[in-house]
Amino acid sequence: MEQVKYRLLIADDEYWTREKIRSMINWEEYHITFMKPAEDGEEVLQRMEAEGADILITDINMPFVNGVDLVRRVKESWPETVVFVISGYDDFQYVKDTLMAGAINYLLKPVSKIELVHAISRALEIIGRQEADRLQIMKAASLIQDRELSFLVEKQHTSYMPAMVMGDGAGMAGCSVMLIKIHELQSYMEDFHYDMNLLSCHIKQRIKEITGLENLLIFNHIYRSNEFVIVTELDQTRQKKAALRILEHFRGDGKSPVTIGISEHTYTMESIHGAYVQSVSVLMTRPFSRDSMVIFCNEEETSIRKTVQSRISQEAEMQIRALLKSGNSRALKELTLEGIGLAHCAEQGWDYLEVKQTVKRISNLLLDDILQKGLPEQIQEMENLAEMADKVVDRLDGRLLADILTELIDSAMIQLRQEPGGTIRDIIRAAVAYIDENYFEELTLVMLADRYGVESSYFSRMFKQETGRNLMMYIAEKRVGKAREYMEDKNINLTEIAFLTGYDDYTYFSRVFKKITGKSPREYRGDL
């Protein structure tokens, strides 16, 4: 069934204002028809009579019909039309009069993209409350914020100065970014039938309810699906209170550890990108543990700037190289997990960044060895496993990290070919069937080996011998194959496809997809 399109009418006597709003967003992408703009209040009333509109954005000061009177007349004749006003006037009486007349918001010129997106999202939410197909409209309102604001935080020079969109009464210029990272978002997947957009809507609405800030500007980062970003004018005391409420909610769920990083508040025109990067940096200083926590930038300033302690000594690095050369897999695992201490990094108080850099260094040593041995067919497998290990660090799961490092080391070693017996051959076939059926679930070497009662190293070796593929490469190829099937349905966006195929991080999914197909997901879909 074709999705309903919503009609948007802009009214402003300034040509450049109309054109700026037209070009800010790709309206058709969100099933919004951008109607021919109106130039004055009389034209608005004529167009409403002849064509109607679901959303009206009007200037407050136009010829023929006063803006306040226009809002009142539109709401009287077309009460379901959602109206908000824009103006160059920063006058409290104008604000009061337009809101009393029925406008949902009042934005000052020049209107920034972040304010426009927030207003349109709110308008769609209000329409959703009025219509039967409420869920689909709420998801559309959620998606427009997620996509457009994610683009903003990825850009270096996106200025943000809030103008009456937050509804928190702060009344000050500048903002802070509160970054909420749900380290195991996949634990929520099944509850929402693997619908990422629905899950995102639910989490954002819950955060609004928990904080008591219904008009909170919050979006889900489309490239890193486990990140929810709040842009707020709240002072530090109110931020901390809101953050602790959010933290307690997720602790009560018991599904995933959560970290909330809060950037410094600035009273000048600042880049939202810079505030976002600062909040990400704050998160990197957290301990590698399953504890949920809130971290303020100014509390951790020293930690952010400190030099990360190297956990791999020069002697340990030489030992790794020697063990790789001798092919002693058992000793290499012992050194990596026990000697260097990655198996006990949580108990030993390692920082998240220390774990991340140590895993990266070990992965690089293993990859260097493969390159030196001239084994090009193993390079892609090793790169995929190295990326997976880096991703596992993000989950703060020491057990899973040990599993993936074990798999990484096994793959780096040259194994002697052994003929599998009938039993192990049957086991591998059963494992392949299980993977083909459950490709979207969390699948690891240790989990599968335990399921079939086989030692993990032997299972890994035999899996590759029977299928011609490393286990994790086989899983990745299966997921990408399913993703390609989903891409034929133009109604499913790429972030949702990543989620449906077992990836809660679009950026990671995109890298895996491109390595396997030679094209990014967007390029591949564009060629269909």
Coordinates of N, CA, C and O in Angstrom, one line a residue, residues 164-307:
M164 N 13.6 29.1 21.1 CA 12.3 28.8 21.6 C 11.8 27.4 21.0 O 10.6 27.3 20.8
V165 N 12.7 26.5 20.8 CA 12.2 25.2 20.4 C 12.3 24.1 21.4 O 11.8 23.0 21.3
M166 N 13.0 24.4 22.5 CA 13.3 23.4 23.5 C 12.2 23.2 24.5 O 12.0 22.1 25.1
G167 N 11.5 24.3 24.8 CA 10.4 24.1 25.8 C 10.8 23.8 27.2 O 10.1 23.3 28.0
D168 N 12.1 24.2 27.5 CA 12.5 23.9 28.9 C 12.7 25.2 29.7 O 13.1 25.1 30.8
G169 N 12.3 26.3 29.1 CA 12.4 27.5 29.9 C 13.7 28.1 30.2 O 13.9 29.0 31.0
A170 N 14.8 27.6 29.5 CA 16.1 28.0 29.9 C 16.3 29.5 29.4 O 16.9 30.3 30.1
G171 N 15.9 29.8 28.1 CA 15.9 31.1 27.7 C 17.3 31.7 27.5 O 17.6 32.8 27.7
M172 N 18.3 30.8 27.1 CA 19.7 31.3 26.9 C 20.2 30.8 25.6 O 19.7 29.8 25.0
A173 N 21.2 31.5 25.1 CA 21.9 31.0 23.9 C 22.8 29.9 24.2 O 23.3 29.8 25.3
G174 N 23.1 29.1 23.2 CA 24.1 28.0 23.4 C 23.4 26.7 23.7 O 22.2 26.7 23.9
C175 N 24.1 25.7 23.9 CA 23.5 24.4 24.2 C 24.6 23.4 24.7 O 25.8 23.7 24.7
S176 N 24.1 22.3 25.2 CA 25.0 21.1 25.5 C 24.5 19.9 24.7 O 23.3 19.9 24.3
V177 N 25.3 19.0 24.5 CA 24.9 17.7 23.9 C 25.0 16.6 25.0 O 26.0 16.5 25.6
M178 N 23.9 15.9 25.1 CA 23.9 14.7 26.0 C 23.8 13.5 25.2 O 22.8 13.3 24.5
L179 N 24.9 12.7 25.2 CA 25.0 11.5 24.4 C 24.7 10.3 25.2 O 25.4 10.0 26.2
I180 N 23.6 9.6 24.8 CA 23.2 8.3 25.5 C 23.6 7.2 24.7 O 23.1 7.0 23.6
K181 N 24.5 6.4 25.2 CA 25.0 5.2 24.4 C 24.5 3.9 25.1 O 24.8 3.6 26.2
I182 N 23.7 3.2 24.4 CA 23.1 1.9 24.8 C 24.1 0.8 24.3 O 24.0 0.5 23.1
H183 N 24.9 0.2 25.1 CA 26.0 -0.6 24.6 C 25.6 -1.9 24.0 O 26.3 -2.5 23.1
E184 N 24.4 -2.4 24.3 CA 23.9 -3.6 23.7 C 22.5 -3.4 23.2 O 21.5 -4.0 23.7
L185 N 22.3 -2.5 22.2 CA 21.0 -2.2 21.7 C 20.3 -3.5 21.1 O 19.1 -3.6 21.2
Q186 N 21.1 -4.4 20.7 CA 20.5 -5.6 20.1 C 19.7 -6.4 21.1 O 18.8 -7.2 20.7
S187 N 19.9 -6.2 22.4 CA 19.1 -6.9 23.4 C 17.6 -6.5 23.3 O 16.8 -7.1 23.9
Y188 N 17.4 -5.3 22.7 CA 16.0 -4.8 22.6 C 15.3 -5.3 21.2 O 14.2 -5.1 21.0
M189 N 16.2 -5.8 20.3 CA 15.7 -6.1 19.0 C 14.4 -6.9 18.9 O 13.4 -6.6 18.2
E190 N 14.4 -8.1 19.6 CA 13.3 -9.0 19.5 C 12.0 -8.4 20.0 O 11.0 -8.7 19.4
D191 N 12.1 -7.6 21.0 CA 10.9 -7.0 21.6 C 10.2 -6.1 20.6 O 9.0 -5.9 20.7
F192 N 10.9 -5.6 19.6 CA 10.3 -4.7 18.6 C 10.4 -5.3 17.2 O 10.3 -4.6 16.2
H193 N 10.4 -6.6 17.2 CA 10.3 -7.4 15.9 C 11.4 -6.9 14.9 O 11.1 -6.9 13.7
Y194 N 12.5 -6.6 15.4 CA 13.7 -6.2 14.5 C 13.3 -4.9 13.7 O 13.9 -4.8 12.6
D195 N 12.4 -4.1 14.2 CA 12.1 -2.8 13.5 C 12.8 -1.7 14.2 O 12.4 -1.2 15.2
M196 N 13.9 -1.2 13.5 CA 14.8 -0.2 14.2 C 14.0 1.1 14.4 O 14.2 1.7 15.4
N197 N 13.2 1.5 13.4 CA 12.5 2.7 13.5 C 11.5 2.7 14.7 O 11.4 3.7 15.4
L198 N 10.9 1.6 14.8 CA 9.9 1.4 15.9 C 10.6 1.5 17.3 O 10.2 2.1 18.2
L199 N 11.8 0.8 17.4 CA 12.6 0.8 18.6 C 13.1 2.2 18.9 O 13.0 2.6 20.1
S200 N 13.5 2.9 17.9 CA 14.0 4.3 18.1 C 12.9 5.2 18.6 O 13.1 5.9 19.6
C201 N 11.7 5.1 18.0 CA 10.5 5.9 18.4 C 10.3 5.6 19.9 O 10.0 6.5 20.7
H202 N 10.3 4.3 20.3 CA 9.9 3.9 21.6 C 10.9 4.5 22.6 O 10.5 5.1 23.7
I203 N 12.2 4.3 22.4 CA 13.2 4.8 23.3 C 13.2 6.3 23.5 O 13.3 6.9 24.6
K204 N 13.0 7.0 22.3 CA 12.9 8.5 22.4 C 11.7 9.0 23.2 O 11.8 9.9 24.0
Q205 N 10.6 8.3 23.0 CA 9.4 8.7 23.8 C 9.5 8.4 25.2 O 9.1 9.1 26.1
R206 N 10.2 7.2 25.5 CA 10.4 6.9 27.0 C 11.3 7.9 27.6 O 11.1 8.3 28.8
I207 N 12.3 8.4 26.9 CA 13.2 9.4 27.5 C 12.5 10.7 27.7 O 12.7 11.3 28.8
K208 N 11.6 11.1 26.8 CA 10.8 12.3 27.1 C 9.9 12.1 28.3 O 9.8 13.0 29.1
E209 N 9.3 10.9 28.4 CA 8.5 10.7 29.6 C 9.3 10.7 30.9 O 8.8 11.2 31.9
I210 N 10.4 10.1 30.9 CA 11.3 9.9 32.1 C 11.7 11.3 32.5 O 11.7 11.6 33.7
T211 N 12.1 12.2 31.6 CA 12.7 13.5 31.9 C 11.5 14.5 32.2 O 11.8 15.5 32.8
G212 N 10.3 14.2 31.7 CA 9.2 15.1 31.9 C 9.3 16.3 30.9 O 8.6 17.3 31.0
L213 N 10.1 16.1 29.8 CA 10.3 17.2 28.8 C 9.8 16.7 27.5 O 10.5 16.1 26.7
E214 N 8.5 16.9 27.3 CA 7.8 16.4 26.1 C 8.4 17.0 24.8 O 8.4 16.3 23.8
N215 N 8.8 18.2 24.9 CA 9.4 18.9 23.7 C 10.9 18.8 23.6 O 11.5 19.6 22.9
L216 N 11.4 17.8 24.2 CA 12.9 17.5 24.2 C 13.4 17.3 22.7 O 12.8 16.5 22.0
L217 N 14.5 17.9 22.4 CA 15.1 17.7 21.0 C 16.0 16.5 21.2 O 17.1 16.6 21.6
I218 N 15.5 15.3 20.7 CA 16.3 14.1 20.8 C 16.2 13.3 19.5 O 15.2 13.3 18.9
F219 N 17.4 12.8 19.1 CA 17.4 12.0 17.9 C 18.3 10.8 18.0 O 19.2 10.8 18.9
N220 N 18.0 9.8 17.2 CA 18.8 8.6 17.2 C 19.8 8.6 16.0 O 19.4 8.8 14.9
H221 N 21.1 8.5 16.3 CA 22.1 8.7 15.3 C 22.0 7.5 14.3 O 22.1 6.4 14.6
I222 N 21.7 7.8 13.0 CA 21.4 6.8 12.0 C 22.7 6.0 11.7 O 22.5 4.8 11.2
Y223 N 23.9 6.5 11.9 CA 25.1 5.8 11.5 C 25.6 5.0 12.7 O 26.4 4.1 12.5
R224 N 25.2 5.3 13.9 CA 25.5 4.6 15.1 C 24.2 4.4 15.9 O 23.9 5.2 16.8
S225 N 23.5 3.4 15.6 CA 22.1 3.2 16.1 C 22.0 3.1 17.6 O 20.9 3.3 18.1
N226 N 23.1 2.8 18.3 CA 23.0 2.7 19.7 C 23.3 4.0 20.4 O 23.4 4.1 21.6
E227 N 23.3 5.1 19.6 CA 23.5 6.4 20.2 C 22.3 7.3 20.1 O 21.7 7.4 19.0
F228 N 21.8 7.8 21.2 CA 20.7 8.8 21.2 C 21.2 10.1 21.7 O 21.9 10.2 22.7
V229 N 21.0 11.1 20.9 CA 21.6 12.5 21.1 C 20.5 13.5 21.5 O 19.5 13.6 20.9
I230 N 20.8 14.1 22.7 CA 19.9 15.2 23.1 C 20.6 16.5 23.0 O 21.7 16.6 23.5
V231 N 20.0 17.5 22.3 CA 20.5 18.8 22.3 C 19.7 19.7 23.2 O 18.5 19.8 23.1
T232 N 20.3 20.3 24.2 CA 19.5 20.9 25.3 C 20.1 22.2 25.8 O 21.4 22.4 25.8
E233 N 19.3 23.1 26.3 CA 19.7 24.3 26.9 C 19.7 24.2 28.5 O 19.9 25.1 29.2
L234 N 19.3 23.0 29.0 CA 19.3 22.8 30.4 C 20.6 23.1 31.1 O 21.7 22.8 30.5
D235 N 20.5 23.7 32.3 CA 21.8 24.0 33.0 C 22.3 22.6 33.6 O 21.6 21.6 33.5
Q236 N 23.5 22.6 34.1 CA 24.1 21.4 34.5 C 23.3 20.7 35.6 O 23.3 19.4 35.6
T237 N 22.8 21.4 36.5 CA 22.0 20.7 37.6 C 20.8 20.0 37.1 O 20.6 18.8 37.4
R238 N 20.1 20.6 36.1 CA 18.9 20.0 35.5 C 19.3 18.8 34.6 O 18.6 17.8 34.5
Q239 N 20.4 19.0 33.9 CA 21.0 18.0 33.1 C 21.3 16.7 33.9 O 20.9 15.6 33.5
K240 N 21.9 16.9 35.0 CA 22.3 15.8 35.8 C 21.1 15.1 36.3 O 21.1 13.8 36.4
K241 N 20.1 15.8 36.7 CA 18.9 15.2 37.3 C 18.2 14.4 36.2 O 17.8 13.3 36.4
A242 N 18.1 15.0 34.9 CA 17.5 14.2 33.8 C 18.3 13.0 33.5 O 17.8 11.9 33.2
A243 N 19.7 13.1 33.5 CA 20.5 12.0 33.1 C 20.4 10.9 34.1 O 20.3 9.7 33.7
L244 N 20.3 11.2 35.4 CA 20.2 10.1 36.4 C 18.8 9.4 36.3 O 18.7 8.2 36.5
R245 N 17.8 10.1 35.9 CA 16.5 9.5 35.7 C 16.6 8.5 34.5 O 16.0 7.4 34.6
I246 N 17.2 8.9 33.5 CA 17.4 8.1 32.3 C 18.2 6.8 32.6 O 17.8 5.7 32.3
L247 N 19.2 7.0 33.4 CA 20.1 5.9 33.8 C 19.3 4.9 34.6 O 19.5 3.7 34.4
E248 N 18.6 5.4 35.6 CA 17.8 4.5 36.4 C 16.8 3.6 35.6 O 16.6 2.5 35.9
H249 N 16.2 4.3 34.6 CA 15.3 3.5 33.8 C 15.9 2.4 33.1 O 15.4 1.2 33.1
F250 N 17.1 2.6 32.5 CA 17.8 1.6 31.7 C 18.3 0.5 32.7 O 18.4 -0.7 32.3
R251 N 18.8 0.9 33.8 CA 19.2 -0.1 34.8 C 18.0 -1.0 35.2 O 18.2 -2.2 35.4
G252 N 16.9 -0.4 35.3 CA 15.7 -1.2 35.7 C 15.4 -2.2 34.6 O 14.9 -3.3 34.9
D253 N 15.6 -1.9 33.3 CA 15.4 -2.8 32.2 C 16.3 -4.0 32.4 O 15.9 -5.1 32.0
G254 N 17.6 -3.8 32.8 CA 18.5 -4.8 33.0 C 19.0 -5.5 31.7 O 19.6 -6.5 31.7
K255 N 18.8 -4.8 30.5 CA 19.2 -5.4 29.2 C 20.5 -5.0 28.8 O 21.2 -5.7 28.1
S256 N 21.0 -3.8 29.1 CA 22.2 -3.3 28.6 C 22.8 -2.2 29.5 O 22.1 -1.4 30.1
P257 N 24.2 -2.2 29.6 CA 24.8 -1.0 30.2 C 24.6 0.2 29.4 O 24.5 0.1 28.2
V258 N 24.5 1.4 30.1 CA 24.3 2.6 29.4 C 25.3 3.6 29.9 O 25.6 3.7 31.1
T259 N 25.9 4.4 29.0 CA 26.8 5.5 29.4 C 26.2 6.8 28.8 O 25.7 6.9 27.7
I260 N 26.1 7.8 29.7 CA 25.6 9.1 29.3 C 26.8 10.1 29.4 O 27.3 10.4 30.5
G261 N 27.2 10.7 28.3 CA 28.3 11.7 28.2 C 27.7 13.0 27.9 O 26.9 13.2 27.0
I262 N 28.1 14.0 28.7 CA 27.5 15.4 28.5 C 28.6 16.4 28.3 O 29.6 16.5 29.0
S263 N 28.5 17.1 27.1 CA 29.5 18.1 26.8 C 29.4 19.3 27.6 O 28.4 19.5 28.4
E264 N 30.3 20.2 27.5 CA 30.3 21.5 28.3 C 29.2 22.3 27.7 O 28.9 22.3 26.5
H265 N 28.6 23.2 28.5 CA 27.6 24.2 28.0 C 28.4 25.4 27.5 O 29.3 25.9 28.2
T266 N 27.9 25.9 26.4 CA 28.6 27.2 25.9 C 27.5 28.2 25.7 O 26.4 27.9 25.3
Y267 N 27.9 29.5 25.9 CA 27.0 30.6 25.8 C 27.2 31.4 24.5 O 26.7 32.5 24.3
T268 N 28.0 30.8 23.6 CA 28.2 31.4 22.3 C 27.8 30.5 21.2 O 27.4 29.4 21.4
M269 N 27.7 31.1 19.9 CA 27.3 30.3 18.8 C 28.4 29.2 18.6 O 29.5 29.5 18.3
E270 N 28.0 28.0 18.7 CA 28.9 26.8 18.7 C 28.4 25.8 17.6 O 27.3 25.8 17.3
S271 N 29.3 25.0 17.2 CA 29.0 23.9 16.3 C 28.4 22.7 17.1 O 29.0 22.2 18.1
I272 N 27.3 22.2 16.7 CA 26.7 21.0 17.3 C 27.6 19.8 17.1 O 27.7 18.9 17.9
H273 N 28.4 19.9 15.9 CA 29.3 18.8 15.7 C 30.4 18.8 16.8 O 30.8 17.7 17.3
G274 N 30.9 20.0 17.1 CA 32.0 20.0 18.1 C 31.5 19.5 19.5 O 32.2 18.8 20.2
A275 N 30.2 19.9 19.9 CA 29.7 19.4 21.1 C 29.5 17.9 21.1 O 29.7 17.2 22.1
Y276 N 29.1 17.4 20.0 CA 28.9 15.9 19.9 C 30.2 15.2 20.0 O 30.4 14.2 20.8
V277 N 31.3 15.7 19.3 CA 32.6 15.1 19.4 C 33.1 15.1 20.9 O 33.7 14.2 21.3
Q278 N 32.8 16.2 21.5 CA 33.3 16.3 22.9 C 32.6 15.3 23.8 O 33.2 14.7 24.7
S279 N 31.3 15.1 23.6 CA 30.6 14.1 24.4 C 31.0 12.7 24.1 O 31.1 11.8 24.9
V280 N 31.4 12.4 22.8 CA 32.0 11.1 22.4 C 33.3 10.9 23.2 O 33.6 9.8 23.7
S281 N 34.1 12.0 23.2 CA 35.4 11.9 23.9 C 35.2 11.6 25.4 O 36.0 10.8 26.0
V282 N 34.2 12.1 26.0 CA 33.9 11.9 27.4 C 33.6 10.4 27.6 O 34.1 9.8 28.5
L283 N 32.9 9.8 26.7 CA 32.5 8.4 26.8 C 33.8 7.5 26.7 O 33.8 6.4 27.3
M284 N 34.8 7.9 26.0 CA 36.0 7.1 25.8 C 36.8 6.9 27.1 O 37.6 6.0 27.3
T285 N 36.5 7.8 28.1 CA 37.3 7.8 29.4 C 36.7 6.8 30.4 O 37.2 6.6 31.5
R286 N 35.5 6.3 30.1 CA 34.8 5.5 31.1 C 35.6 4.2 31.3 O 36.3 3.7 30.5
P287 N 35.4 3.6 32.5 CA 36.0 2.3 32.8 C 35.4 1.2 31.9 O 34.2 1.3 31.5
F288 N 36.2 0.2 31.6 CA 35.7 -1.0 30.8 C 35.0 -1.9 31.8 O 35.6 -2.8 32.3
S289 N 33.7 -1.7 32.0 CA 32.9 -2.5 32.9 C 31.5 -2.4 32.5 O 31.1 -1.7 31.6
R290 N 30.7 -3.3 33.1 CA 29.3 -3.3 32.8 C 28.4 -2.3 33.6 O 27.2 -2.4 33.5
D291 N 29.1 -1.5 34.3 CA 28.3 -0.5 35.1 C 27.8 0.6 34.2 O 28.6 1.1 33.3
S292 N 26.6 1.1 34.4 CA 26.1 2.2 33.7 C 26.5 3.5 34.5 O 26.6 3.5 35.7
M293 N 26.7 4.6 33.8 CA 27.2 5.8 34.4 C 26.9 7.1 33.6 O 26.7 7.0 32.4
V294 N 27.0 8.2 34.3 CA 26.9 9.5 33.7 C 28.3 10.2 33.9 O 28.8 10.2 35.0
I295 N 28.8 10.8 32.8 CA 30.1 11.5 32.9 C 29.9 12.9 32.3 O 29.5 13.1 31.1
F296 N 30.3 13.9 33.0 CA 30.3 15.3 32.6 C 31.7 15.6 32.0 O 32.7 15.2 32.6
C297 N 31.7 16.4 31.0 CA 33.0 16.8 30.4 C 33.9 17.5 31.4 O 35.1 17.2 31.5
N298 N 33.4 18.5 32.1 CA 34.3 19.2 33.0 C 34.8 18.4 34.1 O 35.8 18.8 34.7
E299 N 34.1 17.3 34.5 CA 34.6 16.5 35.6 C 35.7 15.6 35.1 O 36.5 15.1 35.9
E300 N 35.8 15.3 33.8 CA 36.7 14.3 33.3 C 37.7 15.0 32.4 O 38.4 14.3 31.6
E301 N 37.9 16.3 32.4 CA 38.8 17.0 31.5 C 40.2 16.4 31.5 O 40.8 16.2 30.4
T302 N 40.7 16.2 32.7 CA 42.1 15.6 32.8 C 42.2 14.2 32.1 O 43.1 13.9 31.4
S303 N 41.2 13.4 32.4 CA 41.2 12.1 31.8 C 41.2 12.1 30.3 O 41.8 11.3 29.6
I304 N 40.4 13.0 29.7 CA 40.3 13.1 28.2 C 41.7 13.4 27.6 O 42.0 12.9 26.6
R305 N 42.4 14.3 28.3 CA 43.7 14.7 27.7 C 44.9 13.9 28.1 O 46.0 14.0 27.5
K306 N 44.7 12.9 29.0 CA 45.9 12.2 29.4 C 46.3 11.2 28.3 O 45.6 10.8 27.4
T307 N 47.6 10.8 28.4 CA 48.1 9.8 27.5 C 47.6 8.5 27.9 O 47.8 8.1 29.1

